[in-house]
Amino acid sequence: MVQLLMWSEMSKTYLKGEMITLIEMLDAREKRVRIQQELLYKYPTCALLSATMNIPGPVKTNEQLRHAFYTVIKELNTLFPPEQIIAHKHRALATGSEYYLVLNEAPKELKKELIEVEETHYYGRLMDLDVVYLKEDTLCSISRTELNQKPRSCFICNDEAKICGRQRRHSIEEMQETISQLIEKGRMK
């Protein structure tokens, strides 16, 4: 009981911040697609890493979440030699941090590297590391299943995350507790 109360208080701390609306999230998503298009139209033969966080609930960013985000971004930047990095862009928004990295690398190879980060970095589970590229002037992305990888697993039960999300198996509070625990464990590293 004491452990549960401790985690509950922690989640209240780690997931405090400005509350945003669904409309704001949808607007941010639209703007993200426009930025992806702009970058790839400018560098059509490159692959684009588009990084965001996977945070359920109305609070998408705060000091702790930004720290986790930047920790992963810092590590991502060390994976690629400078001559492979063509351009980058960062946006710190109330809807969450966004990072774009244009790379001279094959999209499938890039996605393999990013899956490794999502699976092994202590904050990797909180990240959405998407690979976007142009194919005949159309934005395309690489999925895990295209690379014969298992889909992302749920924060809580390790079943497929999309199925848990679609069926709303877990409450936002339950997911926020798990995220708070991940953040705390990461801070201890």
Coordinates of N, CA, C and O in Angstrom, one line a residue, residues 48-180:
L48 N 14.1 10.4 -43.1 CA 13.8 11.4 -42.1 C 13.4 10.6 -40.8 O 12.5 9.8 -40.8
L49 N 14.1 10.9 -39.7 CA 13.7 10.4 -38.4 C 12.8 11.5 -37.8 O 13.2 12.7 -37.7
S50 N 11.6 11.1 -37.4 CA 10.7 12.0 -36.8 C 10.4 11.5 -35.4 O 9.8 10.4 -35.2
A51 N 10.9 12.2 -34.4 CA 10.8 11.7 -33.0 C 9.8 12.5 -32.2 O 9.9 13.8 -32.2
T52 N 9.0 11.8 -31.5 CA 8.0 12.4 -30.5 C 8.0 11.5 -29.3 O 8.6 10.4 -29.3
M53 N 7.2 11.9 -28.3 CA 7.0 11.0 -27.2 C 5.6 10.4 -27.2 O 4.7 11.0 -27.8
N54 N 5.5 9.2 -26.6 CA 4.2 8.5 -26.5 C 3.7 8.7 -25.1 O 3.9 7.8 -24.2
I55 N 3.0 9.8 -24.8 CA 2.5 10.1 -23.5 C 1.0 10.2 -23.5 O 0.4 11.1 -24.0
P56 N 0.3 9.2 -22.8 CA -1.2 9.3 -22.8 C -1.6 10.4 -21.8 O -0.9 10.7 -20.9
G57 N -2.8 10.9 -22.0 CA -3.4 11.9 -21.1 C -3.2 13.3 -21.7 O -2.6 13.5 -22.7
P58 N -3.8 14.3 -21.0 CA -3.8 15.6 -21.4 C -2.5 16.4 -21.3 O -2.4 17.5 -21.8
V59 N -1.6 15.9 -20.5 CA -0.3 16.6 -20.3 C 0.7 15.9 -21.1 O 1.0 14.7 -20.9
K60 N 1.3 16.6 -22.1 CA 2.2 16.0 -23.0 C 3.7 16.4 -22.8 O 4.6 15.7 -23.4
T61 N 3.9 17.4 -22.0 CA 5.3 17.8 -21.7 C 5.4 18.5 -20.4 O 4.5 19.1 -19.9
N62 N 6.6 18.4 -19.8 CA 7.0 19.1 -18.6 C 8.5 18.9 -18.5 O 9.1 18.3 -19.4
E63 N 9.1 19.4 -17.4 CA 10.5 19.3 -17.3 C 11.1 17.9 -17.3 O 12.0 17.6 -18.0
Q64 N 10.4 17.0 -16.6 CA 10.8 15.6 -16.6 C 10.7 14.9 -17.9 O 11.6 14.1 -18.4
L65 N 9.6 15.1 -18.6 CA 9.4 14.5 -20.0 C 10.4 15.1 -21.0 O 10.9 14.4 -21.8
R66 N 10.7 16.4 -20.9 CA 11.7 17.0 -21.8 C 13.0 16.4 -21.5 O 13.8 16.1 -22.5
H67 N 13.4 16.2 -20.3 CA 14.7 15.6 -19.9 C 14.8 14.2 -20.5 O 15.8 13.9 -21.1
A68 N 13.7 13.4 -20.4 CA 13.8 12.1 -21.0 C 13.9 12.2 -22.5 O 14.7 11.4 -23.1
F69 N 13.2 13.1 -23.1 CA 13.2 13.2 -24.6 C 14.6 13.6 -25.0 O 15.2 13.0 -25.9
Y70 N 15.2 14.6 -24.4 CA 16.5 15.1 -24.8 C 17.6 14.1 -24.5 O 18.6 14.0 -25.3
T71 N 17.4 13.2 -23.5 CA 18.4 12.2 -23.3 C 18.4 11.2 -24.4 O 19.5 10.8 -24.9
V72 N 17.3 10.8 -25.0 CA 17.2 9.9 -26.1 C 17.7 10.6 -27.4 O 18.5 10.0 -28.1
I73 N 17.4 11.9 -27.6 CA 17.8 12.6 -28.8 C 19.3 12.7 -28.8 O 20.0 12.6 -29.8
K74 N 19.9 13.0 -27.6 CA 21.4 13.1 -27.5 C 22.0 11.8 -27.9 O 23.0 11.8 -28.7
E75 N 21.5 10.7 -27.5 CA 22.0 9.4 -27.8 C 21.9 9.1 -29.3 O 22.7 8.6 -30.0
L76 N 20.7 9.5 -29.9 CA 20.4 9.3 -31.3 C 21.5 10.1 -32.1 O 22.0 9.5 -33.1
N77 N 21.8 11.3 -31.7 CA 22.7 12.1 -32.5 C 24.1 11.5 -32.5 O 24.9 11.7 -33.4
T78 N 24.5 10.7 -31.5 CA 25.8 10.0 -31.5 C 25.8 8.8 -32.4 O 26.9 8.3 -32.7
L79 N 24.7 8.3 -32.8 CA 24.6 7.1 -33.6 C 25.1 7.3 -35.1 O 25.5 6.4 -35.8
F80 N 25.0 8.5 -35.5 CA 25.3 8.8 -36.9 C 26.5 9.7 -37.1 O 26.6 10.8 -36.4
P81 N 27.4 9.4 -38.0 CA 28.6 10.3 -38.2 C 28.1 11.6 -38.8 O 27.0 11.7 -39.5
P82 N 28.8 12.7 -38.5 CA 28.4 14.0 -39.0 C 28.1 14.1 -40.5 O 27.2 14.8 -40.9
E83 N 28.9 13.4 -41.3 CA 28.6 13.5 -42.7 C 27.3 12.8 -43.2 O 26.9 13.0 -44.3
Q84 N 26.7 12.0 -42.3 CA 25.5 11.4 -42.6 C 24.3 12.3 -42.3 O 23.2 12.1 -42.8
I85 N 24.5 13.2 -41.4 CA 23.4 14.1 -40.9 C 23.3 15.3 -41.9 O 24.3 16.1 -42.1
I86 N 22.2 15.4 -42.6 CA 22.0 16.5 -43.6 C 21.3 17.7 -42.9 O 21.7 18.8 -43.2
A87 N 20.4 17.5 -42.1 CA 19.7 18.6 -41.4 C 18.9 18.1 -40.2 O 18.7 16.9 -40.1
H88 N 18.6 19.1 -39.3 CA 17.8 18.7 -38.1 C 17.0 19.9 -37.7 O 17.3 21.0 -38.1
K89 N 15.9 19.6 -37.0 CA 15.0 20.6 -36.5 C 14.4 20.1 -35.2 O 14.1 19.0 -35.1
H90 N 14.2 21.1 -34.3 CA 13.6 20.7 -33.0 C 12.5 21.7 -32.7 O 12.6 22.9 -33.1
R91 N 11.4 21.2 -32.2 CA 10.3 22.1 -31.8 C 9.9 21.7 -30.3 O 9.6 20.5 -30.1
A92 N 9.9 22.6 -29.4 CA 9.4 22.4 -28.0 C 8.0 23.0 -27.9 O 7.9 24.2 -27.9
L93 N 7.0 22.2 -27.9 CA 5.6 22.6 -27.9 C 4.9 22.1 -26.7 O 5.3 21.1 -26.0
A94 N 3.8 22.7 -26.4 CA 2.9 22.2 -25.3 C 2.4 20.9 -25.6 O 2.0 20.1 -24.7
T95 N 2.3 20.5 -26.9 CA 1.8 19.2 -27.3 C 2.9 18.2 -27.3 O 2.7 17.0 -27.7
G96 N 4.1 18.5 -26.9 CA 5.2 17.6 -26.8 C 6.4 18.0 -27.7 O 6.2 18.7 -28.7
S97 N 7.5 17.6 -27.3 CA 8.7 17.9 -28.1 C 8.7 17.1 -29.4 O 8.2 16.0 -29.4
E98 N 9.3 17.7 -30.4 CA 9.4 17.1 -31.7 C 10.8 17.3 -32.2 O 11.4 18.4 -32.0
Y99 N 11.4 16.3 -32.8 CA 12.7 16.3 -33.3 C 12.8 15.7 -34.7 O 12.2 14.6 -34.9
Y100 N 13.4 16.3 -35.6 CA 13.5 15.8 -37.0 C 15.0 15.8 -37.4 O 15.7 16.7 -37.2
L101 N 15.4 14.6 -37.9 CA 16.8 14.4 -38.3 C 16.8 13.9 -39.7 O 16.3 12.7 -40.0
V102 N 17.3 14.6 -40.7 CA 17.4 14.2 -42.1 C 18.7 13.5 -42.2 O 19.8 14.1 -41.9
L103 N 18.7 12.3 -42.7 CA 19.9 11.4 -42.8 C 20.1 10.9 -44.2 O 19.1 10.5 -44.8
N104 N 21.3 10.8 -44.5 CA 21.7 10.1 -45.8 C 21.9 8.6 -45.4 O 23.0 8.1 -45.2
E105 N 20.7 7.9 -45.3 CA 20.7 6.5 -44.9 C 19.5 5.9 -45.5 O 18.4 6.5 -45.7
A106 N 19.5 4.6 -45.8 CA 18.4 3.9 -46.3 C 17.3 3.8 -45.2 O 17.6 3.5 -44.1
P107 N 16.1 4.1 -45.6 CA 15.0 4.1 -44.6 C 14.9 2.8 -43.7 O 14.8 2.8 -42.5
K108 N 15.0 1.6 -44.4 CA 14.9 0.4 -43.6 C 16.0 0.2 -42.6 O 15.8 -0.3 -41.5
E109 N 17.2 0.6 -43.0 CA 18.4 0.5 -42.1 C 18.2 1.4 -41.0 O 18.6 1.0 -39.8
L110 N 17.8 2.6 -41.2 CA 17.5 3.6 -40.2 C 16.5 3.0 -39.2 O 16.7 3.1 -38.0
K111 N 15.4 2.5 -39.7 CA 14.4 2.0 -38.8 C 14.9 0.8 -37.9 O 14.6 0.8 -36.7
K112 N 15.7 0.0 -38.5 CA 16.3 -1.1 -37.7 C 17.1 -0.5 -36.5 O 17.0 -1.0 -35.3
E113 N 17.9 0.5 -36.7 CA 18.6 1.2 -35.7 C 17.7 1.8 -34.6 O 18.0 1.7 -33.4
L114 N 16.6 2.4 -35.1 CA 15.7 3.1 -34.2 C 14.9 2.1 -33.3 O 14.6 2.4 -32.2
I115 N 14.6 0.9 -33.9 CA 13.9 -0.1 -33.1 C 14.8 -0.5 -32.0 O 14.3 -0.7 -30.8
E116 N 16.1 -0.6 -32.3 CA 17.0 -1.0 -31.2 C 17.0 0.0 -30.1 O 17.0 -0.4 -28.9
V117 N 17.0 1.3 -30.4 CA 16.9 2.3 -29.4 C 15.6 2.2 -28.6 O 15.6 2.3 -27.4
E118 N 14.5 2.1 -29.3 CA 13.2 2.0 -28.7 C 13.1 0.8 -27.7 O 12.5 0.9 -26.6
E119 N 13.8 -0.3 -28.0 CA 13.8 -1.5 -27.2 C 14.8 -1.5 -26.1 O 14.6 -2.2 -25.1
T120 N 15.9 -0.8 -26.3 CA 17.0 -1.0 -25.3 C 17.3 0.3 -24.4 O 17.8 0.1 -23.3
H121 N 17.0 1.5 -24.9 CA 17.2 2.7 -24.1 C 16.2 2.7 -23.0 O 15.0 2.4 -23.2
Y122 N 16.6 3.2 -21.8 CA 15.7 3.2 -20.6 C 14.5 4.1 -20.8 O 13.5 3.9 -20.2
Y123 N 14.6 5.1 -21.7 CA 13.5 5.9 -22.1 C 12.9 5.6 -23.4 O 12.0 6.2 -23.9
G124 N 13.4 4.6 -24.1 CA 13.0 4.2 -25.4 C 11.6 3.9 -25.5 O 10.9 4.2 -26.6
R125 N 11.0 3.3 -24.5 CA 9.6 2.9 -24.6 C 8.7 4.1 -24.6 O 7.5 4.0 -25.1
L126 N 9.2 5.2 -24.2 CA 8.4 6.5 -24.2 C 8.4 7.2 -25.5 O 7.7 8.1 -25.8
M127 N 9.3 6.7 -26.4 CA 9.5 7.4 -27.7 C 8.8 6.8 -28.9 O 8.6 5.6 -28.9
D128 N 8.4 7.7 -29.8 CA 8.0 7.2 -31.1 C 9.0 7.7 -32.1 O 9.2 8.9 -32.3
L129 N 9.8 6.8 -32.6 CA 10.9 7.1 -33.5 C 10.5 6.6 -34.9 O 10.7 5.4 -35.2
D130 N 9.9 7.5 -35.7 CA 9.3 7.1 -37.0 C 10.3 7.4 -38.1 O 11.1 8.4 -38.0
V131 N 10.3 6.6 -39.1 CA 11.2 6.8 -40.3 C 10.2 7.1 -41.5 O 9.3 6.3 -41.8
V132 N 10.4 8.3 -42.1 CA 9.6 8.8 -43.1 C 10.5 9.0 -44.4 O 11.6 9.5 -44.2
Y133 N 10.0 8.7 -45.5 CA 10.7 8.9 -46.8 C 9.8 9.2 -47.9 O 8.5 9.0 -47.7
L134 N 10.3 9.7 -49.0 CA 9.4 10.0 -50.2 C 9.5 8.8 -51.2 O 10.6 8.3 -51.5
K135 N 8.3 8.5 -51.7 CA 8.3 7.5 -52.7 C 7.3 8.1 -53.7 O 6.1 8.2 -53.4
E136 N 7.8 8.5 -54.9 CA 6.9 9.1 -55.9 C 6.1 10.3 -55.4 O 4.9 10.3 -55.5
D137 N 6.8 11.1 -54.7 CA 6.2 12.4 -54.1 C 5.2 12.1 -53.0 O 4.4 13.0 -52.7
T138 N 5.2 10.9 -52.5 CA 4.2 10.6 -51.4 C 5.0 10.2 -50.1 O 6.0 9.5 -50.2
L139 N 4.6 10.7 -49.0 CA 5.2 10.4 -47.7 C 4.9 8.9 -47.4 O 3.8 8.5 -47.4
C140 N 5.9 8.2 -47.1 CA 5.8 6.8 -46.6 C 6.6 6.6 -45.3 O 7.5 7.3 -45.0
S141 N 6.2 5.6 -44.6 CA 6.9 5.3 -43.3 C 7.2 3.8 -43.3 O 6.5 3.0 -43.9
I142 N 8.2 3.5 -42.5 CA 8.6 2.1 -42.4 C 8.0 1.5 -41.1 O 8.1 2.2 -40.0
S143 N 7.3 0.4 -41.2 CA 6.7 -0.2 -39.9 C 7.6 -1.3 -39.4 O 8.4 -1.8 -40.2
R144 N 7.4 -1.6 -38.2 CA 8.2 -2.7 -37.6 C 7.9 -4.0 -38.4 O 8.8 -4.8 -38.6
T145 N 6.6 -4.2 -38.7 CA 6.2 -5.5 -39.3 C 6.9 -5.7 -40.7 O 7.2 -6.8 -41.1
E146 N 7.2 -4.5 -41.4 CA 7.9 -4.6 -42.7 C 9.3 -5.2 -42.5 O 9.8 -5.8 -43.5
L147 N 9.8 -5.1 -41.3 CA 11.1 -5.6 -41.0 C 11.1 -6.9 -40.2 O 12.1 -7.3 -39.6
N148 N 9.9 -7.5 -40.2 CA 9.7 -8.8 -39.5 C 10.0 -8.6 -38.0 O 10.5 -9.6 -37.4
Q149 N 9.6 -7.5 -37.5 CA 9.8 -7.2 -36.0 C 8.4 -7.2 -35.4 O 7.4 -6.9 -36.1
K150 N 8.4 -7.6 -34.1 CA 7.1 -7.6 -33.4 C 6.6 -6.1 -33.2 O 7.4 -5.2 -33.1
P151 N 5.3 -5.9 -33.2 CA 4.8 -4.5 -33.0 C 5.2 -4.1 -31.6 O 5.5 -4.9 -30.7
R152 N 5.1 -2.8 -31.3 CA 5.4 -2.3 -30.0 C 4.5 -2.9 -28.9 O 3.3 -3.2 -29.2
S153 N 5.1 -3.1 -27.8 CA 4.3 -3.8 -26.7 C 3.7 -2.7 -25.8 O 4.2 -1.6 -25.7
C154 N 2.7 -3.1 -25.1 CA 2.0 -2.2 -24.1 C 2.9 -1.9 -23.0 O 3.7 -2.7 -22.5
F155 N 2.8 -0.6 -22.5 CA 3.5 -0.2 -21.3 C 3.2 -1.1 -20.1 O 4.1 -1.4 -19.3
I156 N 2.0 -1.6 -20.0 CA 1.6 -2.3 -18.8 C 1.6 -3.8 -18.8 O 2.2 -4.5 -18.0
C157 N 1.0 -4.4 -19.9 CA 0.8 -5.8 -19.9 C 1.7 -6.6 -21.0 O 1.7 -7.8 -21.1
N158 N 2.4 -5.8 -21.8 CA 3.3 -6.3 -22.8 C 2.6 -7.0 -24.0 O 3.2 -7.6 -24.8
D159 N 1.2 -6.9 -24.0 CA 0.5 -7.3 -25.2 C 0.8 -6.3 -26.3 O 1.4 -5.2 -26.0
E160 N 0.3 -6.4 -27.5 CA 0.5 -5.5 -28.5 C -0.2 -4.1 -28.1 O -1.4 -4.1 -27.8
A161 N 0.6 -3.0 -28.2 CA 0.1 -1.7 -27.7 C -1.1 -1.2 -28.5 O -2.0 -0.7 -27.8
K162 N -1.1 -1.4 -29.8 CA -2.3 -0.9 -30.6 C -3.6 -1.6 -30.1 O -4.6 -1.0 -30.1
I163 N -3.5 -2.9 -29.8 CA -4.7 -3.6 -29.4 C -5.2 -3.1 -28.0 O -6.3 -2.8 -27.8
C164 N -4.2 -2.9 -27.1 CA -4.6 -2.4 -25.8 C -5.2 -1.0 -25.9 O -6.2 -0.7 -25.3
G165 N -4.6 -0.2 -26.8 CA -5.1 1.2 -27.0 C -6.5 1.2 -27.6 O -7.4 1.9 -27.1
R166 N -6.7 0.4 -28.6 CA -8.0 0.3 -29.3 C -9.1 -0.2 -28.3 O -10.2 0.3 -28.3
Q167 N -8.7 -1.2 -27.5 CA -9.7 -1.8 -26.6 C -9.8 -1.0 -25.2 O -10.5 -1.4 -24.4
R168 N -8.9 0.0 -25.1 CA -8.9 0.8 -23.9 C -8.8 -0.1 -22.6 O -9.5 0.0 -21.7
R169 N -7.8 -1.1 -22.7 CA -7.6 -2.0 -21.6 C -7.1 -1.4 -20.3 O -7.4 -1.9 -19.2
H170 N -6.4 -0.3 -20.4 CA -5.8 0.3 -19.2 C -6.2 1.8 -19.1 O -6.3 2.5 -20.1
S171 N -6.4 2.2 -17.9 CA -6.8 3.6 -17.7 C -5.6 4.5 -17.9 O -4.4 4.1 -17.8
I172 N -5.8 5.8 -18.1 CA -4.8 6.8 -18.3 C -4.0 6.8 -17.0 O -2.7 6.9 -17.0
E173 N -4.6 6.8 -15.9 CA -3.9 6.8 -14.6 C -2.9 5.6 -14.5 O -1.8 5.8 -14.0
E174 N -3.4 4.5 -14.9 CA -2.5 3.3 -14.8 C -1.3 3.4 -15.8 O -0.2 3.1 -15.4
M175 N -1.5 4.0 -16.9 CA -0.4 4.2 -17.9 C 0.5 5.3 -17.3 O 1.8 5.2 -17.5
Q176 N 0.0 6.3 -16.7 CA 0.8 7.4 -16.2 C 1.7 6.9 -15.0 O 2.8 7.3 -14.9
E177 N 1.1 6.0 -14.2 CA 1.9 5.4 -13.2 C 3.1 4.7 -13.7 O 4.2 4.8 -13.2
T178 N 2.9 3.9 -14.8 CA 4.0 3.1 -15.4 C 5.0 4.1 -16.0 O 6.2 3.9 -15.9
I179 N 4.6 5.1 -16.7 CA 5.5 6.1 -17.3 C 6.3 6.8 -16.1 O 7.5 7.0 -16.3
S180 N 5.7 7.1 -15.1 CA 6.4 7.7 -13.9 C 7.4 6.8 -13.4 O 8.6 7.2 -13.1

